[in-house]
Amino acid sequence: MKDKLEKRNFAERQAATEKQIDNIKQMHIEKLLGDITEKDTQIRDLSERLAAHERTKNQALEKALRDVETLKKRLADERKLKKIAIHKVDDLLSQVYEYEIAQAFKQAPSHQASSEASPNLSESISPKKGGSGKTDSIRLACRNYYSRAKGYEGLLRRIKAPYTPQHYLEHRRKMVMVPHLQQNLAHEILGEYPPATHKEVAETQALENKQEKRHSSK
């Protein structure tokens, strides 16, 4: 009877111990599962943050590249506009220069009509007796646009003519052998005499060619 009681107590203690061990194991398993779940949550959160950071970095890089391309395009457009503006100013200054020379010749007291201009360049620029007043008026008219023209807008207001790229090209085609800069330099060197017009230069060159042909034929 005593042995049976001891066996039963031993069995009960063993069962209680095993149950306690099972409970401890279960607690450890649950704790491990909780830790794993928490780690998974942290990993997902970090992954989302990393992905968001990568997206932000890529967006910033794309924006920087777009800004660079936009800046390049803007600089190219500004360079193009500046070239067009320079061409416009040069064209308008050429028109003003030629127009005021023609007006000076027309308004000069002893000047004849442009259709009666001498084909000889040396005669067209040679001084005449009693022509100091005419020379002064021509010289003043030729240089007036330097003081009166107040930039590109001022020139546009003075010359009521529409400007287009085709107009610029046509104007350049009409200009003959003597460039505008050479005219200005010649004007500054000659000082008191007006520069030769394109028509006079062309007529003079034609006359010189004819004279050379005559001499060569003789």
mmCIF file of C-alpha atoms in Angstrom:
data_model
loop_
_atom_site.group_PDB
_atom_site.id
_atom_site.type_symbol
_atom_site.label_atom_id
_atom_site.label_comp_id
_atom_site.label_asym_id
_atom_site.label_seq_id
_atom_site.Cartn_x
_atom_site.Cartn_y
_atom_site.Cartn_z
ATOM 1 C CA MET A 1 0.000 0.000 0.000
ATOM 2 C CA LYS A 2 2.829 2.323 0.879
ATOM 3 C CA ASP A 3 4.654 1.563 -2.372
ATOM 4 C CA LYS A 4 1.571 2.348 -4.409
ATOM 5 C CA LEU A 5 1.202 5.660 -2.634
ATOM 6 C CA GLU A 6 4.829 6.570 -3.292
ATOM 7 C CA LYS A 7 4.530 5.616 -6.945
ATOM 8 C CA ARG A 8 1.408 7.699 -7.305
ATOM 9 C CA ASN A 9 3.087 10.705 -5.651
ATOM 10 C CA PHE A 10 6.119 10.275 -7.859
ATOM 11 C CA ALA A 11 3.935 10.108 -10.927
ATOM 12 C CA GLU A 12 2.051 13.207 -9.841
ATOM 13 C CA ARG A 13 5.282 15.102 -9.193
ATOM 14 C CA GLN A 14 6.715 13.974 -12.510
ATOM 15 C CA ALA A 15 3.550 15.024 -14.315
ATOM 16 C CA ALA A 16 3.631 18.411 -12.581
ATOM 17 C CA THR A 17 7.296 18.836 -13.501
ATOM 18 C CA GLU A 18 6.658 17.942 -17.134
ATOM 19 C CA LYS A 19 3.691 20.288 -17.216
ATOM 20 C CA GLN A 20 5.833 23.065 -15.767
ATOM 21 C CA ILE A 21 8.546 22.343 -18.321
ATOM 22 C CA ASP A 22 5.956 22.426 -21.109
ATOM 23 C CA ASN A 23 4.650 25.730 -19.808
ATOM 24 C CA ILE A 24 8.164 27.174 -19.736
ATOM 25 C CA LYS A 25 8.813 25.909 -23.272
ATOM 26 C CA GLN A 26 5.545 27.418 -24.434
ATOM 27 C CA MET A 27 6.461 30.723 -22.815
ATOM 28 C CA HIS A 28 9.847 30.704 -24.535
ATOM 29 C CA ILE A 29 8.255 29.829 -27.872
ATOM 30 C CA GLU A 30 5.708 32.608 -27.512
ATOM 31 C CA LYS A 31 8.441 35.046 -26.543
ATOM 32 C CA LEU A 32 10.545 34.002 -29.550
ATOM 33 C CA LEU A 33 7.547 34.362 -31.844
ATOM 34 C CA GLY A 34 6.890 37.825 -30.422
ATOM 35 C CA ASP A 35 10.512 38.803 -30.927
ATOM 36 C CA ILE A 36 10.417 37.487 -34.493
ATOM 37 C CA THR A 37 7.233 39.422 -35.205
ATOM 38 C CA GLU A 38 8.746 42.576 -33.743
ATOM 39 C CA LYS A 39 11.934 42.115 -35.745
ATOM 40 C CA ASP A 40 9.895 41.560 -38.905
ATOM 41 C CA THR A 41 7.998 44.767 -38.221
ATOM 42 C CA GLN A 42 11.236 46.664 -37.678
ATOM 43 C CA ILE A 43 12.735 45.197 -40.855
ATOM 44 C CA ARG A 44 9.648 46.161 -42.876
ATOM 45 C CA ASP A 45 9.745 49.663 -41.407
ATOM 46 C CA LEU A 46 13.443 50.046 -42.215
ATOM 47 C CA SER A 47 12.875 48.676 -45.722
ATOM 48 C CA GLU A 48 10.089 51.188 -46.301
ATOM 49 C CA ARG A 49 12.280 54.005 -45.016
ATOM 50 C CA LEU A 50 15.142 52.888 -47.252
ATOM 51 C CA ALA A 51 12.837 52.662 -50.268
ATOM 52 C CA ALA A 52 11.422 56.114 -49.500
ATOM 53 C CA HIS A 53 14.952 57.488 -49.161
ATOM 54 C CA GLU A 54 15.940 55.925 -52.487
ATOM 55 C CA ARG A 55 12.852 57.375 -54.149
ATOM 56 C CA THR A 56 13.590 60.801 -52.697
ATOM 57 C CA LYS A 57 17.213 60.596 -53.794
ATOM 58 C CA ASN A 58 16.235 59.481 -57.302
ATOM 59 C CA GLN A 59 13.629 62.237 -57.536
ATOM 60 C CA ALA A 60 16.181 64.813 -56.397
ATOM 61 C CA LEU A 61 18.683 63.492 -58.952
ATOM 62 C CA GLU A 62 16.088 63.565 -61.739
ATOM 63 C CA LYS A 63 15.060 67.082 -60.733
ATOM 64 C CA ALA A 64 18.696 68.204 -60.741
ATOM 65 C CA LEU A 65 19.186 66.708 -64.210
ATOM 66 C CA ARG A 66 16.008 68.390 -65.444
ATOM 67 C CA ASP A 67 17.169 71.692 -63.968
ATOM 68 C CA VAL A 68 20.529 71.319 -65.711
ATOM 69 C CA GLU A 69 18.829 70.575 -69.039
ATOM 70 C CA THR A 70 16.449 73.500 -68.531
ATOM 71 C CA LEU A 71 19.377 75.781 -67.723
ATOM 72 C CA LYS A 72 21.263 74.592 -70.805
ATOM 73 C CA LYS A 73 18.205 75.210 -72.969
ATOM 74 C CA ARG A 74 17.673 78.633 -71.393
ATOM 75 C CA LEU A 75 21.312 79.581 -71.977
ATOM 76 C CA ALA A 76 21.084 78.388 -75.583
ATOM 77 C CA ASP A 77 17.896 80.417 -76.080
ATOM 78 C CA GLU A 78 19.485 83.485 -74.487
ATOM 79 C CA ARG A 79 22.565 83.083 -76.680
ATOM 80 C CA LYS A 80 20.337 82.783 -79.740
ATOM 81 C CA LEU A 81 18.296 85.832 -78.715
ATOM 82 C CA LYS A 82 21.484 87.821 -78.099
ATOM 83 C CA LYS A 83 22.768 86.933 -81.560
ATOM 84 C CA ILE A 84 19.432 87.958 -83.082
ATOM 85 C CA ALA A 85 19.499 91.193 -81.073
ATOM 86 C CA ILE A 86 23.052 91.927 -82.217
ATOM 87 C CA HIS A 87 22.015 91.315 -85.811
ATOM 88 C CA LYS A 88 18.990 93.567 -85.359
ATOM 89 C CA VAL A 89 21.050 96.367 -83.856
ATOM 90 C CA ASP A 90 23.686 96.036 -86.572
ATOM 91 C CA ASP A 91 21.005 96.028 -89.252
ATOM 92 C CA LEU A 92 19.208 99.031 -87.782
ATOM 93 C CA LEU A 93 22.420 100.977 -87.271
ATOM 94 C CA SER A 94 23.358 100.249 -90.884
ATOM 95 C CA GLN A 95 19.953 101.480 -92.033
ATOM 96 C CA VAL A 96 20.175 104.606 -89.883
ATOM 97 C CA TYR A 97 23.725 105.274 -91.031
ATOM 98 C CA GLU A 98 22.880 104.926 -94.729
ATOM 99 C CA TYR A 99 19.583 106.811 -94.369
ATOM 100 C CA GLU A 100 21.179 109.793 -92.636
ATOM 101 C CA ILE A 101 24.013 109.928 -95.165
ATOM 102 C CA ALA A 102 21.424 110.007 -97.962
ATOM 103 C CA GLN A 103 19.429 112.670 -96.098
ATOM 104 C CA ALA A 104 22.578 114.726 -95.555
ATOM 105 C CA PHE A 105 23.338 114.626 -99.275
ATOM 106 C CA LYS A 106 19.757 115.588 -100.127
ATOM 107 C CA GLN A 107 19.643 118.439 -97.620
ATOM 108 C CA ALA A 108 23.077 119.842 -98.571
ATOM 109 C CA PRO A 109 22.660 123.210 -100.410
ATOM 110 C CA SER A 110 24.929 122.448 -103.380
ATOM 111 C CA HIS A 111 24.304 118.709 -103.559
ATOM 112 C CA GLN A 112 22.705 117.187 -106.648
ATOM 113 C CA ALA A 113 20.262 114.269 -106.737
ATOM 114 C CA SER A 114 21.612 110.798 -106.056
ATOM 115 C CA SER A 115 20.870 109.727 -109.630
ATOM 116 C CA GLU A 116 23.358 112.354 -110.845
ATOM 117 C CA ALA A 117 26.159 111.236 -108.507
ATOM 118 C CA SER A 118 29.569 110.967 -110.107
ATOM 119 C CA PRO A 119 30.793 107.402 -110.771
ATOM 120 C CA ASN A 120 34.291 108.412 -109.771
ATOM 121 C CA LEU A 121 34.913 107.845 -106.049
ATOM 122 C CA SER A 122 37.727 110.385 -105.926
ATOM 123 C CA GLU A 123 35.411 113.034 -107.325
ATOM 124 C CA SER A 124 32.569 112.088 -104.947
ATOM 125 C CA ILE A 125 34.726 112.678 -101.897
ATOM 126 C CA SER A 126 36.981 115.465 -103.162
ATOM 127 C CA PRO A 127 36.614 118.885 -101.421
ATOM 128 C CA LYS A 128 35.042 121.783 -103.295
ATOM 129 C CA LYS A 129 35.481 125.487 -102.895
ATOM 130 C CA GLY A 130 32.932 127.068 -100.656
ATOM 131 C CA GLY A 131 31.720 123.666 -99.472
ATOM 132 C CA SER A 132 32.614 123.937 -95.798
ATOM 133 C CA GLY A 133 28.971 124.419 -94.769
ATOM 134 C CA LYS A 134 27.911 121.375 -96.736
ATOM 135 C CA THR A 135 30.777 119.335 -95.321
ATOM 136 C CA ASP A 136 29.852 120.292 -91.779
ATOM 137 C CA SER A 137 26.195 119.411 -92.323
ATOM 138 C CA ILE A 138 27.082 116.043 -93.853
ATOM 139 C CA ARG A 139 29.532 115.273 -91.081
ATOM 140 C CA LEU A 140 26.978 116.218 -88.435
ATOM 141 C CA ALA A 141 24.215 114.174 -90.049
ATOM 142 C CA CYS A 142 26.432 111.130 -90.455
ATOM 143 C CA ARG A 143 27.234 111.088 -86.752
ATOM 144 C CA ASN A 144 23.895 112.200 -85.301
ATOM 145 C CA TYR A 145 22.631 108.654 -84.795
ATOM 146 C CA TYR A 146 25.351 108.018 -82.189
ATOM 147 C CA SER A 147 23.796 110.610 -79.861
ATOM 148 C CA ARG A 148 20.116 110.300 -80.794
ATOM 149 C CA ALA A 149 19.753 106.525 -80.795
ATOM 150 C CA LYS A 150 19.067 105.351 -77.235
ATOM 151 C CA GLY A 151 19.579 101.635 -77.592
ATOM 152 C CA TYR A 152 17.681 99.053 -79.608
ATOM 153 C CA GLU A 153 14.205 100.223 -78.504
ATOM 154 C CA GLY A 154 15.038 103.782 -79.477
ATOM 155 C CA LEU A 155 16.121 102.619 -82.909
ATOM 156 C CA LEU A 156 12.898 100.653 -83.300
ATOM 157 C CA ARG A 157 10.895 103.773 -82.461
ATOM 158 C CA ARG A 158 12.871 105.807 -84.978
ATOM 159 C CA ILE A 159 12.577 103.328 -87.853
ATOM 160 C CA LYS A 160 8.974 102.194 -88.363
ATOM 161 C CA ALA A 161 9.741 99.001 -90.251
ATOM 162 C CA PRO A 162 9.011 95.412 -89.173
ATOM 163 C CA TYR A 163 12.028 93.210 -88.694
ATOM 164 C CA THR A 164 12.164 89.523 -89.599
ATOM 165 C CA PRO A 165 15.065 87.108 -90.117
ATOM 166 C CA GLN A 166 14.240 87.122 -93.840
ATOM 167 C CA HIS A 167 14.458 90.912 -93.831
ATOM 168 C CA TYR A 168 17.919 90.650 -92.255
ATOM 169 C CA LEU A 169 19.091 88.128 -94.858
ATOM 170 C CA GLU A 170 17.745 90.207 -97.731
ATOM 171 C CA HIS A 171 19.432 93.301 -96.330
ATOM 172 C CA ARG A 172 22.742 91.446 -96.039
ATOM 173 C CA ARG A 173 22.470 90.208 -99.630
ATOM 174 C CA LYS A 174 21.959 93.781 -100.834
ATOM 175 C CA MET A 175 25.100 95.029 -99.095
ATOM 176 C CA VAL A 176 28.035 95.171 -101.528
ATOM 177 C CA MET A 177 31.774 94.808 -101.250
ATOM 178 C CA VAL A 178 32.609 97.487 -98.657
ATOM 179 C CA PRO A 179 31.621 96.358 -95.140
ATOM 180 C CA HIS A 180 29.963 98.725 -92.710
ATOM 181 C CA LEU A 181 33.004 98.695 -90.423
ATOM 182 C CA GLN A 182 35.278 99.782 -93.255
ATOM 183 C CA GLN A 183 32.889 102.638 -93.984
ATOM 184 C CA ASN A 184 33.058 103.804 -90.378
ATOM 185 C CA LEU A 185 36.851 103.539 -90.324
ATOM 186 C CA ALA A 186 37.111 105.402 -93.622
ATOM 187 C CA HIS A 187 34.773 108.058 -92.280
ATOM 188 C CA GLU A 188 36.861 108.486 -89.131
ATOM 189 C CA ILE A 189 40.106 108.631 -91.135
ATOM 190 C CA LEU A 190 38.788 111.077 -93.718
ATOM 191 C CA GLY A 191 37.212 113.140 -90.967
ATOM 192 C CA GLU A 192 35.697 116.046 -92.852
ATOM 193 C CA TYR A 193 34.504 114.086 -95.896
ATOM 194 C CA PRO A 194 31.437 111.819 -96.042
ATOM 195 C CA PRO A 195 32.091 108.097 -96.667
ATOM 196 C CA ALA A 196 31.384 106.648 -100.085
ATOM 197 C CA THR A 197 28.008 105.027 -100.526
ATOM 198 C CA HIS A 198 27.649 101.469 -101.778
ATOM 199 C CA LYS A 199 26.360 102.682 -105.129
ATOM 200 C CA GLU A 200 29.315 105.010 -105.646
ATOM 201 C CA VAL A 201 31.793 102.280 -104.735
ATOM 202 C CA ALA A 202 30.169 99.877 -107.179
ATOM 203 C CA GLU A 203 30.164 102.528 -109.930
ATOM 204 C CA THR A 204 33.796 103.379 -109.235
ATOM 205 C CA GLN A 205 34.850 99.745 -109.370
ATOM 206 C CA ALA A 206 32.939 99.281 -112.626
ATOM 207 C CA LEU A 207 34.636 102.366 -114.076
ATOM 208 C CA GLU A 208 38.071 101.146 -112.996
ATOM 209 C CA ASN A 209 37.393 97.748 -114.569
ATOM 210 C CA LYS A 210 36.395 99.433 -117.832
ATOM 211 C CA GLN A 211 39.537 101.570 -117.785
ATOM 212 C CA GLU A 212 41.711 98.525 -117.140
ATOM 213 C CA LYS A 213 40.074 96.714 -120.049
ATOM 214 C CA ARG A 214 40.695 99.696 -122.317
ATOM 215 C CA HIS A 215 44.360 99.868 -121.320
ATOM 216 C CA SER A 216 44.788 96.129 -121.774
ATOM 217 C CA SER A 217 43.111 96.238 -125.207
ATOM 218 C CA LYS A 218 45.512 98.998 -126.301
#
